[in-house]
Amino acid sequence: MSAGMAKVEEVFRDRSKRARELQAEGKKVIGCLCTFAPVEFITAAGLVPYRMAGSMRKPAELVEHHLETIACSFTRSVLDLGLAGDYSFLDGFVIPHSCDNIVKLYGIWAQTVKHEYGHFVNVPHTTSKASLEFFEAELNVFRKSLERYIGREITDEDLHRSIALHNRQRALVRQLYEFRKEDPPMISGAQVTRIIGAITSLPVAEGNELLESLMPEVREGRYVNKKGKAPRLMIYGTGNDDVPFVEMVEQVGARVVVDDLCHGTRAYWFDVGTAGNPVAAIAKSYLEKINCPRTYRQSPGTHQEDLENRFGYLYQFAQDFKVDGIILYVIMYCDTHAFDAPDIVEYLKSKRVPVLYLEEQYQTSATGRLKTRVQAFLETIA
Amino acid sequence: MEGPREKTTAQKSTETSKRVRLMVKDLAQKAHEARAKQEPIAYLFIASFYDDILRAMDIVTVGTENYAGLCAAKMVAEPFLAKAESEGYPRNLCTYATCGLGFDAMRRDLGGAMPPNAPDGGMEQPTVMLGTGMMICDPRYKWYQAAQRYTGAPLHVLGLLNPSHYYTHADFREFRDYYIRYVMEELRGLVEFLEQRTGRRMNWDRLSEVVDLSEKTIKVWHDTYQLRKAVPAPMPTEDALSAMVPGYFMMGTQLAYDFYRELYDEIKYRVDHKIGTITDEKYRLLWALSLPPWYGLVIFNYFESRGAVFPIEMVYHPPPPPQIPDAVTDPIERMAWRFYDAMTQRYEKARNHTGDPWVEWFLELIEDYKLDGVVFHQAMTCRTIHTGQLHQMNILKKHTDKPVLLLEGDIVDVRNYNEEATHKRIDFFIEILEQYKARHAQ
Ligand code: SF4
Ligand code: SF4
């Protein structure tokens, strides 16, 4: 393994290590949940955004007394880690209004895990003009709240610099995904999951350096799995931020070449505009460009047009990455995704893309039962 | 909701709330007539706060959650739930939604005819569907978004805002103006949408009258529920599950106003004459922020048979009469204030005390209604209202030693319910209440 990937493995193994080192140097680290936490503000404030994740490998236990089993199991896993002290190192946390489960998590987190800073960003569910104006006002309040915390102003210049850094990171991740268009892909799905897990635990500039150091290694073909032909898959879903599921899918003989996940393309397939008012630009891109069922897209007309408008990008991914099938992996009790699932299945079928729909608890993502279903799916598309 | 009249009657149910069943039937009838005359019909969520707009534009509404509750109470929801499952909607989604989606899917399959055994003649095909984002729950826009495949009706989602109940660290004065501005713009957007899609024009003078009437209705509804503080309890929760229908599905109508006036008079008479719900009232309980099992409202009778009554409940409660500055006269602005105010009333208090506005409300009700314990019901498929209950209990326990019970079930899907286990839990809880009261009597 070359230096870049070795570093990824090291960072991913102990995600909070670098954050704690930085704290020892006097930096403050802010936990962020979900793609809708506007990290640009945190970087602009000179703070380190740290993406909070769950753990598919650890059964949720402490959470039993705090959050019901009917809550989405990803949220429960994150809270469980918080209650166990895994996130005690954070100086603060920022939770956006992504979905009902995340909103609940904010209230519980604020009173049980506790950090010196906490903020909830209310994100509208629609993209109307009024929603955009509202979101911009809400982001300005977030900015003021951070200013109070750090004791200085966050200038437009700070924000522009931060936007450029985060856009750079998004561009680098997209570049990394380009290598997956090859057949065989030049990097595996599990490796990409680790890379994203690693860069989201580092200050954005350090994450960018890590990505830059990786590019030549990937380009040279050091991580290509040349073992013959294998079905190329896309994974669609929610907080799939840990490796067991992707690993399992790849171990049973598929290649995960692209995704539509919160810890994947959703966070990187857009840029924040660089001209004009930076807050308005952030509001606009988060609301209009992040593809997540939690943001309502008005139907342009017929049902078919609605499906095209909402899920056309999935088909585009499928074509660009020459996908043989898609796994819809919906975490159990995730309402926003589950309501969309029949529409997505209908749409993809109309496009003749094979689909496997899985609804599972976040923690049991790699169990034998699931494995059998994935294997059966692979046989049907072989 | 009309369920309790089908399955259970409190020993001294109010006469006024018995009228609700007929009112529900009339609502359905209005929708059937509107369809026959090809007039617009809107699918609408409960407690939408903007019903006034539809009333002023004379658009008939169909309350889709209400209909699912009705199907559950009549034990006919199962085929609709099964249909939704066969369409690919997981069983654990909100069963109001899956019942509605199943119904819509069947109606579509039947070429627009009503599915067999549809109570009250079924839900009419809507002309438009109105959802909300950031208000109460995600299914309030995801459900209708999904329903488009069956109804083909255009959906309008308003970005109405619940300022987060947990937002207690922040100063709301920083927010208020842009929250209100946002809601106003969204309400104007709704009027525009309705004008385009239904051909109806807004009559702004009429809207002002409707808004006045709604505010008056909220006030008298609220005042009526203040009377329920009396001992013995003059009106139980199962009556309130009916009595909420005019307020939550008919707001802005003279009928709703008259209903609460009448209810007020009846409750006042009961209070003055010390007429209680049950003969021997031993325990006064709070029905927490939990939706009821519409298929099994007899559990309230079970409590009553053990000497326990629910004088008040946190669901289907009237909104607080809004505190609107006098200078605000524009009806849209008044509606926005009504909305904002209801969401933020306990915010300051929570900030300085428990940190949780819901828990503040629990504590107020326990004190004001002289309650001995709290009963939660975890309706499995409604995450929005029923997650966070454990957390509420945890905080509540820090501020009161009143006994707390958690029951499990659902709103619509009887498969999530075990009657025997429920009765055992209630029996055990009554013993705890007895011990608690004995301890405190000493
Ligand atoms: S998995 Fe779904 S319900 Fe859970 S946090 Fe993500 S979007 Fe929300
Ligand atoms: S509040 Fe609960 S029961 Fe009501 S529509 Fe939302 S998820 Fe369903």
Short mmCIF file of C-alpha atoms in Angstrom, two decimals, chain A residues 63-72 97-101 103-104 106-112 118-126 128-134 137-139 141 144-145 148 292-299 301 303 306 310 332-343 346 357 359, chain B residues 87-94 97-98 101 132-139 141-143 145-146 148-150 154-159 161-164 166-170 174-175 178-179 181-182 185-186 193 197 354-356 358 378-392 394-395 398:
data_model
loop_
_atom_site.label_atom_id
_atom_site.label_comp_id
_atom_site.label_asym_id
_atom_site.label_seq_id
_atom_site.Cartn_x
_atom_site.Cartn_y
_atom_site.Cartn_z
CA VAL A 63 -29.35 4.56 23.51
CA GLU A 64 -32.11 2.19 24.71
CA HIS A 65 -32.99 4.57 27.53
CA HIS A 66 -32.94 7.69 25.40
CA LEU A 67 -34.28 7.04 21.92
CA GLU A 68 -36.94 4.56 20.90
CA THR A 69 -36.32 1.55 18.68
CA ILE A 70 -38.73 3.05 16.14
CA ALA A 71 -36.28 5.89 15.47
CA CYS A 72 -34.01 5.49 12.47
CA HIS A 97 -32.99 20.11 10.12
CA SER A 98 -32.59 17.28 7.64
CA CYS A 99 -35.40 14.98 8.68
CA ASP A 100 -37.61 14.35 11.71
CA ASN A 101 -35.15 11.89 13.19
CA VAL A 103 -34.35 17.08 14.57
CA LYS A 104 -35.15 14.80 17.50
CA TYR A 106 -30.57 17.48 18.21
CA GLY A 107 -32.77 17.97 21.25
CA ILE A 108 -31.61 14.81 22.93
CA TRP A 109 -27.96 15.38 22.10
CA ALA A 110 -28.07 18.90 23.48
CA GLN A 111 -29.25 17.62 26.84
CA THR A 112 -27.35 14.37 27.16
CA GLY A 118 -24.35 23.82 19.94
CA HIS A 119 -26.44 25.08 17.08
CA PHE A 120 -29.46 23.89 15.14
CA VAL A 121 -29.82 25.10 11.57
CA ASN A 122 -33.39 25.07 10.31
CA VAL A 123 -33.36 24.02 6.66
CA PRO A 124 -36.58 24.42 4.63
CA HIS A 125 -37.96 21.39 2.81
CA THR A 126 -38.95 23.32 -0.29
CA SER A 128 -39.46 28.28 -3.21
CA LYS A 129 -38.14 31.83 -3.33
CA ALA A 130 -39.40 32.38 0.21
CA SER A 131 -37.59 29.23 1.37
CA LEU A 132 -34.34 30.49 -0.10
CA GLU A 133 -34.72 33.87 1.60
CA PHE A 134 -35.58 32.19 4.85
CA ALA A 137 -31.57 34.54 7.07
CA GLU A 138 -31.19 31.36 9.08
CA LEU A 139 -27.60 30.95 7.89
CA VAL A 141 -28.03 33.68 12.41
CA LYS A 144 -23.64 35.32 14.19
CA SER A 145 -23.81 32.46 16.64
CA ARG A 148 -20.16 34.96 19.37
CA CYS A 292 -32.00 14.08 -0.95
CA PRO A 293 -35.61 13.00 -0.54
CA ARG A 294 -35.87 15.37 2.43
CA THR A 295 -35.98 18.27 -0.03
CA TYR A 296 -39.23 18.40 -1.92
CA ARG A 297 -39.05 18.86 -5.67
CA GLN A 298 -42.21 20.23 -7.21
CA SER A 299 -43.56 18.01 -9.94
CA GLY A 301 -46.44 17.93 -14.61
CA HIS A 303 -46.16 11.45 -12.92
CA ASP A 306 -42.10 14.02 -11.81
CA ARG A 310 -36.60 13.66 -9.09
CA MET A 332 -35.16 1.04 8.47
CA TYR A 333 -37.45 3.78 9.80
CA CYS A 334 -36.11 6.36 7.41
CA ASP A 335 -39.43 7.77 6.24
CA THR A 336 -38.18 10.21 3.64
CA HIS A 337 -36.36 7.50 1.72
CA ALA A 338 -38.98 4.80 2.24
CA PHE A 339 -41.77 6.98 0.79
CA ASP A 340 -39.65 7.48 -2.33
CA ALA A 341 -38.67 3.85 -2.79
CA PRO A 342 -41.67 2.61 -4.84
CA ASP A 343 -41.32 5.64 -7.14
CA GLU A 346 -40.84 2.18 -10.85
CA TYR A 357 -34.57 -2.94 -2.60
CA GLU A 359 -34.69 -2.13 4.08
CA GLU B 87 -47.29 -1.34 -3.71
CA GLY B 88 -43.92 -1.32 -1.95
CA TYR B 89 -44.52 0.91 1.07
CA PRO B 90 -42.94 -0.61 4.16
CA ARG B 91 -45.27 -1.68 6.92
CA ASN B 92 -43.53 0.57 9.41
CA LEU B 93 -44.38 3.81 7.61
CA CYS B 94 -47.01 6.06 9.19
CA ALA B 97 -50.24 7.44 5.19
CA THR B 98 -50.21 3.79 4.17
CA LEU B 101 -52.04 5.41 -0.11
CA THR B 132 -46.41 21.06 4.47
CA GLY B 133 -42.71 20.90 5.04
CA MET B 134 -41.27 21.46 8.52
CA MET B 135 -44.60 21.29 10.18
CA ILE B 136 -45.18 18.38 12.52
CA CYS B 137 -43.71 15.63 10.37
CA ASP B 138 -41.99 14.56 7.16
CA PRO B 139 -44.91 12.39 5.98
CA TYR B 141 -45.09 16.17 2.31
CA LYS B 142 -43.68 12.72 1.51
CA TRP B 143 -47.07 11.01 1.75
CA GLN B 145 -45.71 13.29 -2.97
CA ALA B 146 -46.07 9.51 -3.15
CA GLN B 148 -49.38 11.69 -6.83
CA ARG B 149 -48.87 8.36 -8.59
CA TYR B 150 -52.46 7.38 -7.69
CA PRO B 154 -51.13 18.51 -8.30
CA LEU B 155 -49.43 18.85 -4.93
CA HIS B 156 -48.45 22.09 -3.33
CA VAL B 157 -46.07 21.93 -0.38
CA LEU B 158 -45.89 24.94 1.87
CA GLY B 159 -42.64 25.50 3.64
CA LEU B 161 -42.09 26.39 9.79
CA ASN B 162 -42.08 24.86 13.16
CA PRO B 163 -39.36 26.77 14.89
CA SER B 164 -37.71 23.77 16.50
CA TYR B 166 -35.62 22.16 21.02
CA TYR B 167 -34.15 25.43 19.95
CA THR B 168 -33.87 26.61 23.48
CA HIS B 169 -30.33 27.95 23.47
CA ALA B 170 -31.17 30.67 21.01
CA GLU B 174 -33.29 37.12 16.49
CA PHE B 175 -35.62 34.93 14.43
CA TYR B 178 -38.06 36.31 9.26
CA TYR B 179 -40.04 33.31 10.44
CA ARG B 181 -42.25 36.82 6.90
CA TYR B 182 -41.55 33.35 5.53
CA GLU B 185 -44.97 34.50 1.77
CA GLU B 186 -45.74 30.80 1.75
CA PHE B 193 -51.55 28.02 -6.37
CA ARG B 197 -55.49 25.17 -10.01
CA THR B 354 -36.14 22.16 32.07
CA GLY B 355 -34.64 23.02 28.69
CA ASP B 356 -37.54 21.32 26.96
CA TRP B 358 -42.71 19.90 25.91
CA GLN B 378 -46.00 4.65 21.62
CA ALA B 379 -47.73 4.43 18.26
CA MET B 380 -45.13 2.37 16.44
CA THR B 381 -45.47 3.83 12.98
CA CYS B 382 -45.51 7.52 13.78
CA ARG B 383 -41.93 8.40 14.52
CA THR B 384 -42.43 12.09 14.64
CA ILE B 385 -44.61 12.22 17.68
CA HIS B 386 -43.49 9.00 19.31
CA THR B 387 -39.74 9.21 19.27
CA GLY B 388 -38.32 11.38 21.98
CA GLN B 389 -40.87 10.15 24.51
CA LEU B 390 -38.19 8.29 26.46
CA HIS B 391 -36.23 11.50 26.54
CA GLN B 392 -39.28 13.46 27.70
CA ASN B 394 -36.15 11.16 31.50
CA ILE B 395 -36.39 14.92 31.92
CA LYS B 398 -36.08 15.02 37.18
#
